[in-house]
């Protein structure tokens, strides 16, 4: 700051930011929820590790794990995880065009098409996983 | 009797009171009035001590940005009627030091804008006789959107990261850096990377996305930052994988 | 004076890759294994089939990438959530080590499991 102007400037007021800044407005709330989906993504990664371990230990351990994972508690947990990872996927694909600029020749592809392609790939890949597992 | 609307305006008068306070005003509600008209009405008819910045009244100069009901907007292009039946809460832009009432310090912002070197940088300037730097409409369209910024600072007030990390260089400055990076006459990206690929730069951004939502000129700073992150990541991997390649 | 360039591009690349792979694949996994199979909507593949599937090189690579990148996705995002949402920037070194350290540990464990399954 230039000192020339100092005498016309009494102390300026600095507002302190509240730790609950993200509660105040809906977009901030949605942002924090979007960021917190990462916890559920990580939670499922850990569940996958546990499953891999059981699979490696042998049929008995695997069956035991399956039983404990079919209880109402486990299903409820998975439903919660599902809702959050779904939110993650949707927000992730919707933001894809902000980082990606795709061109065909000299023409820029509009963001809505990039989003649509992402959603279509999502459906196709999910279908692929279902198909492999139901074989 | 004329319908009126209640305005709650944040006042900060440092020589009288060290803390800001809300003052209420009743202002006629006219169909064609924007918030700035209401403030001018207060200044002319009710209370001449109210301080705020404005100039062009047509969304070009970028000086009348304020927080209206917690959202940063240009007061010259937002109608009073939108906030029926009121009250309307008006405060100075978030995250800037307040000098008086609705007037904020712009020095920090100006310094950040300057730091990204927003001008055309050439390795070697052409001599005037060699002619001008020509540009096709396609080349212009690469960066035109980012050149529409009017420095109204609304994006800074919409960005929680700016509030949390005061040294973060911020949306408008990064969009402006991209305006020159995408200009085919410019050769200064590496110099801008030295500023923007540091800890105060683009990777502080967590893509809240509100900067683009509030931008009155559709500059889309959030997109500019995301594209910069991709460039920054490419830069990083090239410098690691090709250490002998070009810097 | 020139400031040092940040290494965040590296973490951000992992974050982006993890965000993409998890967005594409985790919902269907959770739906099939966590909800549909326990509730009996579809039959559970038997142990032998699953083991064989898991031993296929493509599956190994897929599971490894899915788990590891998802963890790094979490690490990066959660690190910034702690900085911004809970204003814990002053603990940044501990947060950094906790987040990426956990992701790295998870990656090593997954690597060993995938290798030896």
PDB file of C-alpha atoms in Angstrom, chain B:
ATOM      1  CA  UNK B   1     -49.418   6.424  -0.140  1.00  0.00           C
ATOM      2  CA  UNK B   2     -46.347   5.192  -1.917  1.00  0.00           C
ATOM      3  CA  UNK B   3     -45.094   1.687  -1.236  1.00  0.00           C
ATOM      4  CA  UNK B   4     -41.711   1.595   0.421  1.00  0.00           C
ATOM      5  CA  UNK B   5     -39.086  -1.043   1.039  1.00  0.00           C
ATOM      6  CA  UNK B   6     -36.834  -1.387   4.041  1.00  0.00           C
ATOM      7  CA  UNK B   7     -33.075  -1.232   3.492  1.00  0.00           C
ATOM      8  CA  UNK B   8     -30.660  -2.331   6.215  1.00  0.00           C
ATOM      9  CA  UNK B   9     -27.339  -0.827   5.337  1.00  0.00           C
ATOM     10  CA  UNK B  10     -24.116  -1.672   7.117  1.00  0.00           C
ATOM     11  CA  UNK B  11     -22.457   1.481   8.400  1.00  0.00           C
ATOM     12  CA  UNK B  12     -18.857   1.747   9.486  1.00  0.00           C
ATOM     13  CA  UNK B  13     -17.742   5.127  10.762  1.00  0.00           C
ATOM     14  CA  UNK B  14     -14.306   4.534  12.280  1.00  0.00           C
ATOM     15  CA  UNK B  15     -13.982   7.912  14.000  1.00  0.00           C
ATOM     16  CA  UNK B  16     -17.284   7.383  15.848  1.00  0.00           C
ATOM     17  CA  UNK B  17     -17.613   3.676  16.398  1.00  0.00           C
ATOM     18  CA  UNK B  18     -14.939   0.972  16.049  1.00  0.00           C
ATOM     19  CA  UNK B  19     -17.602  -1.578  15.085  1.00  0.00           C
ATOM     20  CA  UNK B  20     -19.923  -1.607  12.093  1.00  0.00           C
ATOM     21  CA  UNK B  21     -23.689  -1.523  12.683  1.00  0.00           C
ATOM     22  CA  UNK B  22     -26.816  -1.802  10.554  1.00  0.00           C
ATOM     23  CA  UNK B  23     -28.859   1.312   9.895  1.00  0.00           C
ATOM     24  CA  UNK B  24     -32.389   1.096   8.517  1.00  0.00           C
ATOM     25  CA  UNK B  25     -33.865   3.295   5.817  1.00  0.00           C
ATOM     26  CA  UNK B  26     -37.319   3.342   4.221  1.00  0.00           C
ATOM     27  CA  UNK B  27     -37.016   3.904   0.515  1.00  0.00           C
ATOM     28  CA  UNK B  28     -39.794   4.304  -2.087  1.00  0.00           C
ATOM     29  CA  UNK B  29     -40.231   1.137  -4.087  1.00  0.00           C
ATOM     30  CA  UNK B  30     -40.294   2.150  -7.729  1.00  0.00           C
ATOM     31  CA  UNK B  31     -40.577  -0.321 -10.507  1.00  0.00           C
ATOM     32  CA  UNK B  32     -37.618   0.961 -12.485  1.00  0.00           C
ATOM     33  CA  UNK B  33     -35.274   1.432  -9.526  1.00  0.00           C
ATOM     34  CA  UNK B  34     -32.164  -0.628  -8.960  1.00  0.00           C
ATOM     35  CA  UNK B  35     -30.474  -0.917  -5.567  1.00  0.00           C
ATOM     36  CA  UNK B  36     -28.040   1.818  -6.501  1.00  0.00           C
ATOM     37  CA  UNK B  37     -30.980   4.180  -7.116  1.00  0.00           C
ATOM     38  CA  UNK B  38     -32.204   3.444  -3.617  1.00  0.00           C
ATOM     39  CA  UNK B  39     -28.758   4.211  -2.178  1.00  0.00           C
ATOM     40  CA  UNK B  40     -28.634   7.458  -4.146  1.00  0.00           C
ATOM     41  CA  UNK B  41     -32.088   8.311  -2.787  1.00  0.00           C
ATOM     42  CA  UNK B  42     -30.801   7.772   0.761  1.00  0.00           C
ATOM     43  CA  UNK B  43     -27.733   9.886   0.091  1.00  0.00           C
ATOM     44  CA  UNK B  44     -29.731  12.740  -1.466  1.00  0.00           C
ATOM     45  CA  UNK B  45     -32.904  12.715   0.635  1.00  0.00           C
ATOM     46  CA  UNK B  46     -32.317  10.980   3.963  1.00  0.00           C
ATOM     47  CA  UNK B  47     -28.716  10.712   5.070  1.00  0.00           C
ATOM     48  CA  UNK B  48     -25.859  12.450   3.283  1.00  0.00           C
ATOM     49  CA  UNK B  49     -23.224  10.723   5.386  1.00  0.00           C
ATOM     50  CA  UNK B  50     -23.661   7.342   3.692  1.00  0.00           C
ATOM     51  CA  UNK B  51     -20.558   6.414   1.671  1.00  0.00           C
ATOM     52  CA  UNK B  52     -20.384   4.011  -1.265  1.00  0.00           C
ATOM     53  CA  UNK B  53     -18.733   3.777  -4.669  1.00  0.00           C
ATOM     54  CA  UNK B  54     -20.474   4.015  -8.002  1.00  0.00           C
ATOM     55  CA  UNK B  55     -19.912   5.503 -11.384  1.00  0.00           C
ATOM     56  CA  UNK B  56     -21.347   4.285 -14.664  1.00  0.00           C
ATOM     57  CA  UNK B  57     -24.792   2.921 -13.614  1.00  0.00           C
ATOM     58  CA  UNK B  58     -24.660   0.411 -16.461  1.00  0.00           C
ATOM     59  CA  UNK B  59     -22.582  -2.564 -15.341  1.00  0.00           C
ATOM     60  CA  UNK B  60     -19.368  -1.523 -17.006  1.00  0.00           C
ATOM     61  CA  UNK B  61     -17.206   0.304 -14.477  1.00  0.00           C
ATOM     62  CA  UNK B  62     -17.353  -2.390 -11.799  1.00  0.00           C
ATOM     63  CA  UNK B  63     -17.354  -0.053  -8.801  1.00  0.00           C
ATOM     64  CA  UNK B  64     -20.780  -0.597  -7.235  1.00  0.00           C
ATOM     65  CA  UNK B  65     -20.375  -4.216  -6.131  1.00  0.00           C
ATOM     66  CA  UNK B  66     -21.851  -4.958  -2.681  1.00  0.00           C
ATOM     67  CA  UNK B  67     -23.161  -7.850  -0.647  1.00  0.00           C
ATOM     68  CA  UNK B  68     -26.947  -7.839  -0.964  1.00  0.00           C
ATOM     69  CA  UNK B  69     -28.617 -10.427   1.230  1.00  0.00           C
ATOM     70  CA  UNK B  70     -25.276 -12.244   1.587  1.00  0.00           C
ATOM     71  CA  UNK B  71     -24.677 -12.415  -2.163  1.00  0.00           C
ATOM     72  CA  UNK B  72     -22.210 -10.232  -4.074  1.00  0.00           C
ATOM     73  CA  UNK B  73     -23.921  -8.328  -6.897  1.00  0.00           C
ATOM     74  CA  UNK B  74     -23.567  -5.147  -8.930  1.00  0.00           C
ATOM     75  CA  UNK B  75     -26.114  -2.804  -7.341  1.00  0.00           C
ATOM     76  CA  UNK B  76     -26.600  -0.907 -10.609  1.00  0.00           C
ATOM     77  CA  UNK B  77     -28.103  -3.893 -12.392  1.00  0.00           C
ATOM     78  CA  UNK B  78     -30.203  -5.498  -9.693  1.00  0.00           C
ATOM     79  CA  UNK B  79     -33.756  -4.301  -9.276  1.00  0.00           C
ATOM     80  CA  UNK B  80     -35.343  -3.514  -5.916  1.00  0.00           C
ATOM     81  CA  UNK B  81     -38.486  -5.418  -6.903  1.00  0.00           C
ATOM     82  CA  UNK B  82     -36.553  -8.668  -6.935  1.00  0.00           C
ATOM     83  CA  UNK B  83     -36.316  -8.413  -3.147  1.00  0.00           C
ATOM     84  CA  UNK B  84     -40.007  -7.790  -2.440  1.00  0.00           C
ATOM     85  CA  UNK B  85     -41.259  -7.418   0.233  1.00  0.00           C
ATOM     86  CA  UNK B  86     -37.876  -6.794   1.820  1.00  0.00           C
ATOM     87  CA  UNK B  87     -36.000  -5.984   3.949  1.00  0.00           C
ATOM     88  CA  UNK B  88     -32.834  -5.801   1.869  1.00  0.00           C
ATOM     89  CA  UNK B  89     -29.574  -6.211   3.704  1.00  0.00           C
ATOM     90  CA  UNK B  90     -26.681  -4.322   2.130  1.00  0.00           C
ATOM     91  CA  UNK B  91     -23.084  -4.756   3.258  1.00  0.00           C
ATOM     92  CA  UNK B  92     -19.653  -4.056   1.815  1.00  0.00           C
ATOM     93  CA  UNK B  93     -18.040  -6.782  -0.291  1.00  0.00           C
ATOM     94  CA  UNK B  94     -16.858  -9.769   1.741  1.00  0.00           C
ATOM     95  CA  UNK B  95     -13.211 -10.389   2.609  1.00  0.00           C
ATOM     96  CA  UNK B  96     -11.988  -6.868   1.850  1.00  0.00           C
ATOM     97  CA  UNK B  97     -10.977  -4.354   4.492  1.00  0.00           C
ATOM     98  CA  UNK B  98     -13.751  -1.787   4.966  1.00  0.00           C
ATOM     99  CA  UNK B  99     -12.664   1.854   4.835  1.00  0.00           C
ATOM    100  CA  UNK B 100     -16.053   3.389   5.496  1.00  0.00           C
ATOM    101  CA  UNK B 101     -19.662   2.186   5.195  1.00  0.00           C
ATOM    102  CA  UNK B 102     -19.796   0.307   1.891  1.00  0.00           C
ATOM    103  CA  UNK B 103     -16.368   1.354   0.624  1.00  0.00           C
ATOM    104  CA  UNK B 104     -13.686  -1.352   0.623  1.00  0.00           C
ATOM    105  CA  UNK B 105      -9.924  -1.412   0.154  1.00  0.00           C
ATOM    106  CA  UNK B 106      -8.903  -2.450  -3.323  1.00  0.00           C
ATOM    107  CA  UNK B 107      -5.108  -2.337  -2.899  1.00  0.00           C
ATOM    108  CA  UNK B 108      -4.708  -6.059  -2.177  1.00  0.00           C
ATOM    109  CA  UNK B 109      -6.739  -6.950  -5.240  1.00  0.00           C
ATOM    110  CA  UNK B 110      -4.851  -4.516  -7.474  1.00  0.00           C
ATOM    111  CA  UNK B 111      -1.542  -5.927  -6.291  1.00  0.00           C
ATOM    112  CA  UNK B 112      -2.694  -9.477  -7.102  1.00  0.00           C
ATOM    113  CA  UNK B 113      -3.817  -8.440 -10.573  1.00  0.00           C
ATOM    114  CA  UNK B 114      -0.420  -6.855 -11.202  1.00  0.00           C
ATOM    115  CA  UNK B 115       1.415  -9.940  -9.994  1.00  0.00           C
ATOM    116  CA  UNK B 116       0.105 -12.131 -12.846  1.00  0.00           C
ATOM    117  CA  UNK B 117       1.676  -9.763 -15.425  1.00  0.00           C
ATOM    118  CA  UNK B 118      -1.492  -8.989 -17.357  1.00  0.00           C
ATOM    119  CA  UNK B 119       0.122  -7.662 -20.487  1.00  0.00           C
ATOM    120  CA  UNK B 120       1.551  -9.185 -23.640  1.00  0.00           C
ATOM    121  CA  UNK B 121       5.026 -10.508 -22.999  1.00  0.00           C
ATOM    122  CA  UNK B 122       7.335 -11.185 -25.934  1.00  0.00           C
ATOM    123  CA  UNK B 123      10.710 -12.857 -25.863  1.00  0.00           C
ATOM    124  CA  UNK B 124      11.778 -10.369 -28.465  1.00  0.00           C
ATOM    125  CA  UNK B 125       9.699  -7.380 -29.479  1.00  0.00           C
ATOM    126  CA  UNK B 126       9.146  -6.788 -33.169  1.00  0.00           C
ATOM    127  CA  UNK B 127      10.512  -3.531 -34.463  1.00  0.00           C
ATOM    128  CA  UNK B 128       7.699  -1.141 -35.436  1.00  0.00           C
ATOM    129  CA  UNK B 129       8.664  -1.362 -39.080  1.00  0.00           C
ATOM    130  CA  UNK B 130       8.120  -5.107 -39.101  1.00  0.00           C
ATOM    131  CA  UNK B 131       4.406  -4.448 -38.713  1.00  0.00           C
ATOM    132  CA  UNK B 132       1.727  -5.371 -36.225  1.00  0.00           C
ATOM    133  CA  UNK B 133       0.952  -8.719 -34.598  1.00  0.00           C
ATOM    134  CA  UNK B 134      -1.885 -10.124 -36.631  1.00  0.00           C
ATOM    135  CA  UNK B 135      -4.618 -12.260 -35.156  1.00  0.00           C
ATOM    136  CA  UNK B 136      -7.477 -14.230 -36.698  1.00  0.00           C
ATOM    137  CA  UNK B 137     -11.005 -14.217 -35.246  1.00  0.00           C
ATOM    138  CA  UNK B 138     -10.461 -17.816 -34.080  1.00  0.00           C
ATOM    139  CA  UNK B 139      -7.324 -16.792 -32.204  1.00  0.00           C
ATOM    140  CA  UNK B 140      -9.228 -13.915 -30.652  1.00  0.00           C
ATOM    141  CA  UNK B 141     -12.047 -16.201 -29.537  1.00  0.00           C
ATOM    142  CA  UNK B 142      -9.529 -18.320 -27.583  1.00  0.00           C
ATOM    143  CA  UNK B 143      -9.226 -15.685 -24.890  1.00  0.00           C
ATOM    144  CA  UNK B 144     -11.972 -13.118 -25.549  1.00  0.00           C
ATOM    145  CA  UNK B 145     -14.240 -14.354 -22.763  1.00  0.00           C
ATOM    146  CA  UNK B 146     -11.457 -13.882 -20.186  1.00  0.00           C
ATOM    147  CA  UNK B 147     -10.847 -10.341 -21.387  1.00  0.00           C
ATOM    148  CA  UNK B 148     -14.363  -9.215 -20.445  1.00  0.00           C
ATOM    149  CA  UNK B 149     -13.509  -8.817 -16.741  1.00  0.00           C
ATOM    150  CA  UNK B 150     -14.347  -5.389 -15.295  1.00  0.00           C
ATOM    151  CA  UNK B 151     -12.473  -5.866 -11.985  1.00  0.00           C
ATOM    152  CA  UNK B 152     -15.651  -5.576  -9.926  1.00  0.00           C
ATOM    153  CA  UNK B 153     -14.234  -8.049  -7.372  1.00  0.00           C
ATOM    154  CA  UNK B 154     -17.568  -9.867  -6.938  1.00  0.00           C
ATOM    155  CA  UNK B 155     -15.779 -13.173  -7.571  1.00  0.00           C
ATOM    156  CA  UNK B 156     -13.424 -12.515  -4.654  1.00  0.00           C
ATOM    157  CA  UNK B 157     -16.369 -11.902  -2.349  1.00  0.00           C
ATOM    158  CA  UNK B 158     -18.049 -15.096  -3.524  1.00  0.00           C
ATOM    159  CA  UNK B 159     -14.973 -17.225  -2.931  1.00  0.00           C
ATOM    160  CA  UNK B 160     -14.571 -18.667   0.572  1.00  0.00           C
ATOM    161  CA  UNK B 161     -10.954 -19.565  -0.198  1.00  0.00           C
ATOM    162  CA  UNK B 162     -10.186 -15.859  -0.640  1.00  0.00           C
ATOM    163  CA  UNK B 163     -11.575 -15.300   2.853  1.00  0.00           C
ATOM    164  CA  UNK B 164      -9.722 -18.240   4.353  1.00  0.00           C
ATOM    165  CA  UNK B 165      -6.402 -17.721   2.582  1.00  0.00           C
ATOM    166  CA  UNK B 166      -5.866 -13.984   2.137  1.00  0.00           C
ATOM    167  CA  UNK B 167      -2.719 -14.587   0.065  1.00  0.00           C
ATOM    168  CA  UNK B 168      -4.621 -16.701  -2.512  1.00  0.00           C
ATOM    169  CA  UNK B 169      -4.257 -14.887  -5.798  1.00  0.00           C
ATOM    170  CA  UNK B 170      -7.953 -15.269  -6.537  1.00  0.00           C
ATOM    171  CA  UNK B 171     -10.386 -15.836  -9.432  1.00  0.00           C
ATOM    172  CA  UNK B 172     -10.238 -12.591 -11.440  1.00  0.00           C
ATOM    173  CA  UNK B 173      -6.436 -12.412 -11.440  1.00  0.00           C
ATOM    174  CA  UNK B 174      -6.143 -16.036 -12.615  1.00  0.00           C
ATOM    175  CA  UNK B 175      -8.750 -15.515 -15.340  1.00  0.00           C
ATOM    176  CA  UNK B 176      -6.789 -12.464 -16.431  1.00  0.00           C
ATOM    177  CA  UNK B 177      -3.575 -14.508 -16.518  1.00  0.00           C
ATOM    178  CA  UNK B 178      -5.369 -16.959 -18.804  1.00  0.00           C
ATOM    179  CA  UNK B 179      -6.549 -14.097 -20.976  1.00  0.00           C
ATOM    180  CA  UNK B 180      -2.866 -13.519 -21.839  1.00  0.00           C
ATOM    181  CA  UNK B 181      -1.805 -17.174 -21.762  1.00  0.00           C
ATOM    182  CA  UNK B 182      -4.363 -17.990 -24.442  1.00  0.00           C
ATOM    183  CA  UNK B 183      -3.389 -14.980 -26.546  1.00  0.00           C
ATOM    184  CA  UNK B 184      -1.296 -16.240 -29.459  1.00  0.00           C
ATOM    185  CA  UNK B 185       0.786 -13.032 -29.450  1.00  0.00           C
ATOM    186  CA  UNK B 186       1.905 -13.692 -25.879  1.00  0.00           C
ATOM    187  CA  UNK B 187       4.993 -15.678 -24.836  1.00  0.00           C
ATOM    188  CA  UNK B 188       4.867 -15.055 -21.106  1.00  0.00           C
ATOM    189  CA  UNK B 189       3.129 -18.130 -19.738  1.00  0.00           C
ATOM    190  CA  UNK B 190       6.269 -19.422 -18.085  1.00  0.00           C
ATOM    191  CA  UNK B 191       6.667 -16.174 -16.144  1.00  0.00           C
ATOM    192  CA  UNK B 192       3.027 -16.376 -15.050  1.00  0.00           C
ATOM    193  CA  UNK B 193       3.493 -19.995 -14.032  1.00  0.00           C
ATOM    194  CA  UNK B 194       6.218 -18.826 -11.640  1.00  0.00           C
ATOM    195  CA  UNK B 195       3.513 -16.842  -9.867  1.00  0.00           C
ATOM    196  CA  UNK B 196       0.528 -19.144 -10.266  1.00  0.00           C
ATOM    197  CA  UNK B 197       2.029 -22.593  -9.750  1.00  0.00           C
ATOM    198  CA  UNK B 198       3.230 -21.716  -6.232  1.00  0.00           C
ATOM    199  CA  UNK B 199       1.418 -22.295  -2.957  1.00  0.00           C
ATOM    200  CA  UNK B 200      -0.615 -19.076  -3.310  1.00  0.00           C
ATOM    201  CA  UNK B 201      -1.676 -19.952  -6.815  1.00  0.00           C
ATOM    202  CA  UNK B 202      -4.248 -22.009  -8.616  1.00  0.00           C
ATOM    203  CA  UNK B 203      -4.066 -25.147  -6.470  1.00  0.00           C
ATOM    204  CA  UNK B 204      -5.540 -23.334  -3.462  1.00  0.00           C
ATOM    205  CA  UNK B 205      -8.818 -23.347  -5.406  1.00  0.00           C
ATOM    206  CA  UNK B 206     -11.240 -26.109  -4.416  1.00  0.00           C
ATOM    207  CA  UNK B 207     -13.753 -25.324  -7.158  1.00  0.00           C
ATOM    208  CA  UNK B 208     -16.610 -23.985  -5.093  1.00  0.00           C
ATOM    209  CA  UNK B 209     -17.681 -22.487  -8.420  1.00  0.00           C
ATOM    210  CA  UNK B 210     -19.445 -19.430  -6.998  1.00  0.00           C
ATOM    211  CA  UNK B 211     -17.010 -17.020  -8.676  1.00  0.00           C
ATOM    212  CA  UNK B 212     -18.468 -17.964 -12.057  1.00  0.00           C
ATOM    213  CA  UNK B 213     -22.024 -17.849 -10.706  1.00  0.00           C
ATOM    214  CA  UNK B 214     -21.756 -14.241  -9.535  1.00  0.00           C
ATOM    215  CA  UNK B 215     -19.667 -12.905 -12.438  1.00  0.00           C
ATOM    216  CA  UNK B 216     -21.724 -10.181 -14.182  1.00  0.00           C
ATOM    217  CA  UNK B 217     -19.687 -10.573 -17.385  1.00  0.00           C
ATOM    218  CA  UNK B 218     -19.748 -14.398 -17.740  1.00  0.00           C
ATOM    219  CA  UNK B 219     -15.965 -14.544 -17.595  1.00  0.00           C
ATOM    220  CA  UNK B 220     -16.109 -17.967 -15.880  1.00  0.00           C
ATOM    221  CA  UNK B 221     -13.049 -17.657 -13.655  1.00  0.00           C
ATOM    222  CA  UNK B 222     -13.734 -21.126 -12.211  1.00  0.00           C
ATOM    223  CA  UNK B 223     -13.298 -22.611 -15.667  1.00  0.00           C
ATOM    224  CA  UNK B 224     -10.149 -20.547 -16.220  1.00  0.00           C
ATOM    225  CA  UNK B 225      -8.675 -21.915 -12.991  1.00  0.00           C
ATOM    226  CA  UNK B 226      -9.633 -25.517 -13.794  1.00  0.00           C
ATOM    227  CA  UNK B 227      -8.027 -25.264 -17.208  1.00  0.00           C
ATOM    228  CA  UNK B 228      -4.962 -23.775 -15.559  1.00  0.00           C
ATOM    229  CA  UNK B 229      -4.795 -26.733 -13.172  1.00  0.00           C
ATOM    230  CA  UNK B 230      -4.690 -29.096 -16.140  1.00  0.00           C
ATOM    231  CA  UNK B 231      -1.907 -27.004 -17.697  1.00  0.00           C
ATOM    232  CA  UNK B 232      -0.080 -26.893 -14.350  1.00  0.00           C
ATOM    233  CA  UNK B 233      -0.310 -30.656 -13.953  1.00  0.00           C
ATOM    234  CA  UNK B 234       0.969 -31.222 -17.504  1.00  0.00           C
ATOM    235  CA  UNK B 235       3.807 -28.821 -16.761  1.00  0.00           C
ATOM    236  CA  UNK B 236       4.689 -30.661 -13.554  1.00  0.00           C
ATOM    237  CA  UNK B 237       4.735 -34.124 -15.133  1.00  0.00           C
ATOM    238  CA  UNK B 238       6.780 -32.924 -18.116  1.00  0.00           C
ATOM    239  CA  UNK B 239       9.339 -31.344 -15.819  1.00  0.00           C
ATOM    240  CA  UNK B 240       9.630 -34.597 -13.851  1.00  0.00           C
ATOM    241  CA  UNK B 241       9.542 -37.065 -16.724  1.00  0.00           C
ATOM    242  CA  UNK B 242      11.570 -35.022 -19.164  1.00  0.00           C
ATOM    243  CA  UNK B 243      14.134 -33.291 -16.965  1.00  0.00           C
ATOM    244  CA  UNK B 244      16.296 -32.453 -19.963  1.00  0.00           C
ATOM    245  CA  UNK B 245      13.414 -31.193 -22.036  1.00  0.00           C
ATOM    246  CA  UNK B 246      12.530 -27.580 -22.447  1.00  0.00           C
ATOM    247  CA  UNK B 247      11.808 -25.714 -19.261  1.00  0.00           C
TER     248      UNK B 247
END
